[in-house]
Coordinates of C-alpha atoms and ligand atoms in Angstrom, one line a residue:
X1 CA 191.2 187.3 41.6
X2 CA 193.0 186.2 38.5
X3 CA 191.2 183.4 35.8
X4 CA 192.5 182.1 32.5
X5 CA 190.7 182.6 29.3
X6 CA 190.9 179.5 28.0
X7 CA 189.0 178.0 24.3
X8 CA 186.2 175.6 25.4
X9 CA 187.9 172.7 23.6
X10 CA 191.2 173.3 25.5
X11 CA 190.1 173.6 28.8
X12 CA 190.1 170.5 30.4
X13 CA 193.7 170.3 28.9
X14 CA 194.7 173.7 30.4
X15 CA 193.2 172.6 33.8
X16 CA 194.9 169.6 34.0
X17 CA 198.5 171.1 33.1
X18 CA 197.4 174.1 36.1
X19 CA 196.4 171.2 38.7
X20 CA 199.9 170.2 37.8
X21 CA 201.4 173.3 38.2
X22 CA 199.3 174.3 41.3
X23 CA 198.3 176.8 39.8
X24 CA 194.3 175.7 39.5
X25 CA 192.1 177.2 42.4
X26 CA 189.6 174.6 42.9
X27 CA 187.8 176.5 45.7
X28 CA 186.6 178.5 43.2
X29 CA 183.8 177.8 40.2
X30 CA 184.9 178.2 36.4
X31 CA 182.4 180.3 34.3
X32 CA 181.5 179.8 31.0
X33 CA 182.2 183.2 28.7
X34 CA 180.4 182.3 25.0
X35 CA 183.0 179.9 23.4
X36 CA 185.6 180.4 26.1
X37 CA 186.0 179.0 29.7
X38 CA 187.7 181.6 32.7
X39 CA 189.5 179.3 34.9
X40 CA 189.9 180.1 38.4
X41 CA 193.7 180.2 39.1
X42 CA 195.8 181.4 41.8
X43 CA 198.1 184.5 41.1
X44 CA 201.9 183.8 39.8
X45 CA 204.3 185.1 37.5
X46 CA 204.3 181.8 35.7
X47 CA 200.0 182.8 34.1
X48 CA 201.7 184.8 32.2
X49 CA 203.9 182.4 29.7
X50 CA 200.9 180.1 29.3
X51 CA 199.7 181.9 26.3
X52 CA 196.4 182.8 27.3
X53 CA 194.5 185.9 28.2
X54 CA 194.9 186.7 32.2
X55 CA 191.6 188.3 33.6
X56 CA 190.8 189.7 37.0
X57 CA 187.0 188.5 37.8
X58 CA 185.5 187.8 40.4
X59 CA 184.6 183.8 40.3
X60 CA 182.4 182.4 42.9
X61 CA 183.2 180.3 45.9
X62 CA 182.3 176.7 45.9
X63 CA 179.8 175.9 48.8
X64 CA 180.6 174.1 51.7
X65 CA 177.9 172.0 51.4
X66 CA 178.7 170.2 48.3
X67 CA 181.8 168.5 50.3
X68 CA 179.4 167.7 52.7
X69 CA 177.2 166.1 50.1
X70 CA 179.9 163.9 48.6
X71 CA 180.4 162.6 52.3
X72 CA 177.0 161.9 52.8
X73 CA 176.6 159.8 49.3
X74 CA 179.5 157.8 50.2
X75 CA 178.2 157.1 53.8
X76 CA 174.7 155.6 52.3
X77 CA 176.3 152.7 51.3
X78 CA 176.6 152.3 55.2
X79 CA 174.4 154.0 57.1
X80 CA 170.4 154.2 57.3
X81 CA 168.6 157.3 56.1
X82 CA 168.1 158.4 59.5
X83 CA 171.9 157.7 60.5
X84 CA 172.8 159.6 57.5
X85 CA 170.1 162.6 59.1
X86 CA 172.5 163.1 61.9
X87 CA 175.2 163.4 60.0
X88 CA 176.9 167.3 60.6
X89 CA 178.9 169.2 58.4
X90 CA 182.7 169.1 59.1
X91 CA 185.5 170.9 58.1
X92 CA 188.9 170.1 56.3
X93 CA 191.4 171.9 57.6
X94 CA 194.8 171.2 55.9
X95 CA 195.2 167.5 56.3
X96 CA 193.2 167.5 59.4
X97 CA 189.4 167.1 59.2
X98 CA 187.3 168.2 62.3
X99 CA 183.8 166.3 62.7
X100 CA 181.2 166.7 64.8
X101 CA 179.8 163.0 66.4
X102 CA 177.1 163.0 67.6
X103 CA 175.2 160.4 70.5
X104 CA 173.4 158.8 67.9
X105 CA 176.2 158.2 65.5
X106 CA 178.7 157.2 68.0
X107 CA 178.5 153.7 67.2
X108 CA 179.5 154.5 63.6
X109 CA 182.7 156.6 63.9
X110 CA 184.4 154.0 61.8
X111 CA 182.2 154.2 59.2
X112 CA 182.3 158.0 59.3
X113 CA 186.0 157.9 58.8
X114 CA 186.1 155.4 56.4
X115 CA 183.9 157.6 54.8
X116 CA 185.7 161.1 55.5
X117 CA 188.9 159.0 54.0
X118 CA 187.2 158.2 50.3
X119 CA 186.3 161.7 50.0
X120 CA 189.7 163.0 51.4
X121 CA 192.5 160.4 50.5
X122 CA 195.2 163.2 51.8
X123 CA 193.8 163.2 55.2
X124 CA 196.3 162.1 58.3
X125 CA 194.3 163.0 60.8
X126 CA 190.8 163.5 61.9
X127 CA 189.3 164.7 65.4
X128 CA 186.7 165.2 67.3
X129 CA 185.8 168.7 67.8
X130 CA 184.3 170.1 71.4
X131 CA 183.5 173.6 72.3
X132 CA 185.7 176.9 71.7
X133 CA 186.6 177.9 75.8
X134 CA 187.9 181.1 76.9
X135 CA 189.1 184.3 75.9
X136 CA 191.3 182.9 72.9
X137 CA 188.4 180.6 71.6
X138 CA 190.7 177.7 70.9
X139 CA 188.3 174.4 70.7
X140 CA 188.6 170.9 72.8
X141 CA 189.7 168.2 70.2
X142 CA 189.7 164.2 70.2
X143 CA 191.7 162.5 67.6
X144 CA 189.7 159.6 66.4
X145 CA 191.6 158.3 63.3
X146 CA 195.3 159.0 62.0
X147 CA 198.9 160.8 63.6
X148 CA 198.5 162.5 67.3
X149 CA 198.7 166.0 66.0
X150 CA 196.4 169.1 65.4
X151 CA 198.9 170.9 64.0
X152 CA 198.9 171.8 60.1
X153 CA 198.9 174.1 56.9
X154 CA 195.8 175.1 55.5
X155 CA 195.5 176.5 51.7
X156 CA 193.3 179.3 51.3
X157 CA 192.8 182.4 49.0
X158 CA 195.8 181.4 47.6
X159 CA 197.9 182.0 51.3
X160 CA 199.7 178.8 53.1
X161 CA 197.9 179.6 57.2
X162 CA 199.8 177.4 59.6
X163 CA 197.2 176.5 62.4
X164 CA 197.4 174.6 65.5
X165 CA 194.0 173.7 66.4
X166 CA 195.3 173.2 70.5
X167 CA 196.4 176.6 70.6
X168 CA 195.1 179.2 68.8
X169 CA 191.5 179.6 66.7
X170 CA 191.0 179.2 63.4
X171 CA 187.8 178.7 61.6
X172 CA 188.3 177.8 57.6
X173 CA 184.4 178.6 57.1
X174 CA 185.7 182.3 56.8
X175 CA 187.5 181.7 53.7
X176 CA 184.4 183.5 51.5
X177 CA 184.4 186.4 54.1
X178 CA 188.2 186.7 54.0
X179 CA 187.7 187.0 50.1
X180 CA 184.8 189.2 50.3
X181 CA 187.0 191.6 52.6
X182 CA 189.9 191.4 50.2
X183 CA 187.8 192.7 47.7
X184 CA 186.3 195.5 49.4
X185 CA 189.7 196.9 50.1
X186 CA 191.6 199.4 47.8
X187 CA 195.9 199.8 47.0
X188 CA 197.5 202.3 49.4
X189 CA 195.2 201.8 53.1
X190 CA 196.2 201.5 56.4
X191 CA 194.3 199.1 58.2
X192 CA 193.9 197.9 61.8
X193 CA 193.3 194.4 63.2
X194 CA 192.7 193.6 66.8
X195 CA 191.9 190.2 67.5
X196 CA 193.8 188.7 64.5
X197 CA 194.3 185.3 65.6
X198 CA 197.1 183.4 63.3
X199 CA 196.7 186.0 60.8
X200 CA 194.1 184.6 58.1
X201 CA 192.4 188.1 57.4
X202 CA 195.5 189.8 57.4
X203 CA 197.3 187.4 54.8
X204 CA 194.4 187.2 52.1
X205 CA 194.0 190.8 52.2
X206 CA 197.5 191.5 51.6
X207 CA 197.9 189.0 49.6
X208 CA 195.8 190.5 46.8
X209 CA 196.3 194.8 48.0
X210 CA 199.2 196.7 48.6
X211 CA 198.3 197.6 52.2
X212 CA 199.8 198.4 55.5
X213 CA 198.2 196.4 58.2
X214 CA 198.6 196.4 62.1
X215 CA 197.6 193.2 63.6
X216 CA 197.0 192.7 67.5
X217 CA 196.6 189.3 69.5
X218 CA 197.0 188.5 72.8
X219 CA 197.3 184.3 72.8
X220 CA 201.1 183.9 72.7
X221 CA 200.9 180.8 70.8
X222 CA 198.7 182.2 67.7
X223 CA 200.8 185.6 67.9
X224 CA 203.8 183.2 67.0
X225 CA 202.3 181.3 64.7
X226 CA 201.2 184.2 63.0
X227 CA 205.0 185.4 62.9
X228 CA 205.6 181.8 61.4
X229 CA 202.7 182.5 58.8
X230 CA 204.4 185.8 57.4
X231 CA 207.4 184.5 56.6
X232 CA 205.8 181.7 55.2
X233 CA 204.2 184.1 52.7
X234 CA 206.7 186.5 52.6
X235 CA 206.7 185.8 48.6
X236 CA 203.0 185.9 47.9
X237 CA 202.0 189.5 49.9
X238 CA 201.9 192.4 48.2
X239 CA 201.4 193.7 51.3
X240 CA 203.0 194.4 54.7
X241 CA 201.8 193.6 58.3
X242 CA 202.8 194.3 61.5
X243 CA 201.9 192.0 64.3
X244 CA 201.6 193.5 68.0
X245 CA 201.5 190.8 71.0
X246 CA 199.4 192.5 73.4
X247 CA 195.8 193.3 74.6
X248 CA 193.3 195.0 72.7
X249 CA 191.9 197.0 75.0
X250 CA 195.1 198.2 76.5
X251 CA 197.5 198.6 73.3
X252 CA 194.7 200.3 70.8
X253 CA 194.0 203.5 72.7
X254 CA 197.8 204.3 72.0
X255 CA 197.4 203.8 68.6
X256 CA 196.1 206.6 65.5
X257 CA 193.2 206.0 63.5
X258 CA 192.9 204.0 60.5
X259 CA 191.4 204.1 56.9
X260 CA 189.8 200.5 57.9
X261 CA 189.1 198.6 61.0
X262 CA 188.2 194.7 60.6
X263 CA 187.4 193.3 64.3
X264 CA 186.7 189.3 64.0
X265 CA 185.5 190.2 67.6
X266 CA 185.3 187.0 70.1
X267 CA 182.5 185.9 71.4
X268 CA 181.0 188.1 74.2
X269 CA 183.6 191.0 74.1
X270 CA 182.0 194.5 73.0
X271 CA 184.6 196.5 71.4
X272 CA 182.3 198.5 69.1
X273 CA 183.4 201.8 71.0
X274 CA 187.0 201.1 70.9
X275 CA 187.3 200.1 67.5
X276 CA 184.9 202.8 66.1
X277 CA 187.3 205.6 67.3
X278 CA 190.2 204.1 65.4
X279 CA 188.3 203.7 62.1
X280 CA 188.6 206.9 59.7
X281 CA 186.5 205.4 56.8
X282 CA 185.3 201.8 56.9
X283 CA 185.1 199.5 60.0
X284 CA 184.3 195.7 60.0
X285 CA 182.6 194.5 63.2
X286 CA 181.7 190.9 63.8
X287 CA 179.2 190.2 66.2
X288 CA 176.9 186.8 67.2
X289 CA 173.4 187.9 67.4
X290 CA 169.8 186.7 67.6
X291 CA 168.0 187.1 64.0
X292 CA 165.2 189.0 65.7
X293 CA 168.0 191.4 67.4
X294 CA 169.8 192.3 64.4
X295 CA 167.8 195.6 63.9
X296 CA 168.2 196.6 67.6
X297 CA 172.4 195.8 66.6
X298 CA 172.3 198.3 63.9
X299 CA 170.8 200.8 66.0
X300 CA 173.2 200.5 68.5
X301 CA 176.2 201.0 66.2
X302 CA 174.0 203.8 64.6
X303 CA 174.1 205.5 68.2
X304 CA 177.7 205.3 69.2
X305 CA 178.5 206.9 65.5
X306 CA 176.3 209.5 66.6
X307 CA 177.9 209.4 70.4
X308 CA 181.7 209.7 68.5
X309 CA 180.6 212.7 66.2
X310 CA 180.4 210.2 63.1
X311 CA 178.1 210.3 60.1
X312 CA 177.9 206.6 59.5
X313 CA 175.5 204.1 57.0
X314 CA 175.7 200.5 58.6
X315 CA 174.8 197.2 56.6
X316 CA 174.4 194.3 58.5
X317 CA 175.2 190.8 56.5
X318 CA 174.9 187.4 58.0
X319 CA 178.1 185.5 57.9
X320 CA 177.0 182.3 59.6
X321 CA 174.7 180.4 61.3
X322 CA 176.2 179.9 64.6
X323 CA 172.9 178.1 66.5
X324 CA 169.4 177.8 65.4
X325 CA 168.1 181.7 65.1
X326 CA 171.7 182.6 66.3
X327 CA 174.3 184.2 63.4
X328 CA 177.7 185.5 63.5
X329 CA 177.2 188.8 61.5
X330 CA 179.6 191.7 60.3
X331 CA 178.5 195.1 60.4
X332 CA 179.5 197.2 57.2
X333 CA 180.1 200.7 59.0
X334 CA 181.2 203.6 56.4
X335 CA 181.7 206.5 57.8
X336 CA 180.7 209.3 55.9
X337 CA 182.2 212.4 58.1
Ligands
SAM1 C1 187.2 184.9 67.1 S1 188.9 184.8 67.2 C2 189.4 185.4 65.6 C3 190.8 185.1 65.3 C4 191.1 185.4 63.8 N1 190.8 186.7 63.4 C5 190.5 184.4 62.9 O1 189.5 184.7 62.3 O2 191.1 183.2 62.8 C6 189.3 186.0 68.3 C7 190.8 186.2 68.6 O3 191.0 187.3 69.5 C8 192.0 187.0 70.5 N2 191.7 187.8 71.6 C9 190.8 187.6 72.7 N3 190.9 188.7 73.5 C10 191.8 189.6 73.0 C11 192.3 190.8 73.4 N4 191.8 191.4 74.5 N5 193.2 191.5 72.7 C12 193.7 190.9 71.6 N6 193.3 189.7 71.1 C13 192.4 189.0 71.8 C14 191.8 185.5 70.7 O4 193.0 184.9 71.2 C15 191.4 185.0 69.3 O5 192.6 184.6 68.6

């Protein structure tokens, strides 16, 4: 990911003129180099006719949690400590934000939002989130403050995602996986991805590599909005992808093999097997499983390898915490021959 070199003394300047510019990346952390400053910044053309020194470094992620902390500073002005210990985390997706109320804070939602709306001036509307239901995970939603609409564009990784939170899943607590997933991958591959939802994998990834990817979902509405999302981008991706409507399990048989599989698998579907026989080199599974099962995980992806004919090392790496001793994990699967 690019960052300017900037002198010390000039970098609050230089920041400023980027925020202006929307050019600054301020999901990212700057790092201090001796007397310089690398500045995270999206990539453009326009880096280059600033007159500093363009680098391609990694810079790390800011957490989640410190939004959370702003909110819950603000709030103590207003709530008790132990209000302020049932505070969740929420998410800010685009304008939207998406909280989590619950029974003992019900009688404060006006606070929350009056809270939610000093940290985030820009938002227009914030909901209630229920539970993701069915096969295309989408979530139930209440709006509690602002314009009747779940609808949006979220800014991530330096991609525009259009989302509609009634119709198709999206989860912006990805955005760190998405990057670490873009990094992994090299110029030139062919990659596969069933269960792509609106597209976020697929855009950051080809957004930074010259790929080819094939994309698969089966919800109508996120396949359309993922069609919406491409042409969105069309400027930023270095990249192509092609988006299939259609069902996993019936469309990938038909298909070749792959240098790289990524399944963001749903909830309770197994397609280890199925993705495994398209993947020549690498494949990405995502999984939700108990922290005292994960060994038992890697063993079974170690034995359908062995069922397929495949010499494979698996590393298994905690995305999230889903519920308490519950994570959503990915398995790192290289196959070696
Ligand atoms: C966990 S979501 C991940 C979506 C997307 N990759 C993301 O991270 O935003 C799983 C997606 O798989 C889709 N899906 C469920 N069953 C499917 C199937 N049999 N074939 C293709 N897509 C399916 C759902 O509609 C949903 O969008």
């Amino acid at each position: 990911m690019p960052a300017l070199r900037v002198p010390k003394g000039e970098a609050e300047l230089v920041k400023g003129k980027l925020k202006k510019l929307n050019l600054y990346d301020g999901k990212r952390r700057p790092k201090i180099e001796g007397d310089f400053v690398l500045l995270p910044v999206f990539e453009d053309d326009r880096l280059h006719s600033l007159g500093y020194e363009v680098l391609d470094i990694e810079l790390p992620l800011r957490p989640e949690r410190q939004i959370y902390k702003n909110l819950e500073s603000v709030l103590a002005e207003r709530l008790t400590k132990e209000e302020l210990g049932h505070l969740r985390r929420y998410d800010v997706v685009g304008d939207i934000a998406v909280v989590q109320i619950p029974p003992e804070l019900e009688h404060r939602v006006d606070d929350i939002v009056w809270g939610l709306l000093k940290v985030h001036p820009f938002l227009k509307v914030i909901a209630k989130k229920g539970f993701h239901e069915g096969a295309f995970r989408i979530r139930d939603y209440s709006i509690i403050w602002g314009e009747k609409r779940l609808e949006t564009v979220h800014r991530e990784n330096g991609v525009e995602i259009k989302v509609d939170l009634s119709k198709a899943f999206f989860n912006p607590r990805m955005k760190g996986e998405r990057y670490r997933l873009a990094q992994l991958v090299r110029d030139g591959e062919r990659i596969l991805m069933p269960f792509a939802g609106v597209l976020p994998y697929a855009l950051v990834i080809a957004r930074y590599r010259k790929v080819k990817i094939t994309a698969l979902e089966l919800n109508r509405e996120a396949y359309e909005l993922g069609l919406e999302n491409i042409e969105l981008n069309r400027k930023r991706l270095k990249g192509e992808i092609e988006f299939i409507h259609g069902d996993a399990f019936e469309v990938l048989p038909g298909l070749p093999t792959y240098d790289r599989v990524i399944s963001p698998t749903p909830r309770g579907v197994d397609a280890l097997a199925l993705t495994l026989s398209k993947a020549e080199t690498w494949l990405h599974y995502y999984d939700f499983v108990e922290e005292s099962e994960i060994g038992r995980f890697r063993e079974r992806i170690l034995k359908e390898c062995l069922k397929q004919g495949k010499e494979c090392a698996v590393r298994v790496k905690k995305v999230s915490d889903f519920k308490p001793h519950v994570f959503k994990v990915c398995a790192d699967v290289r196959i070696l021959g």
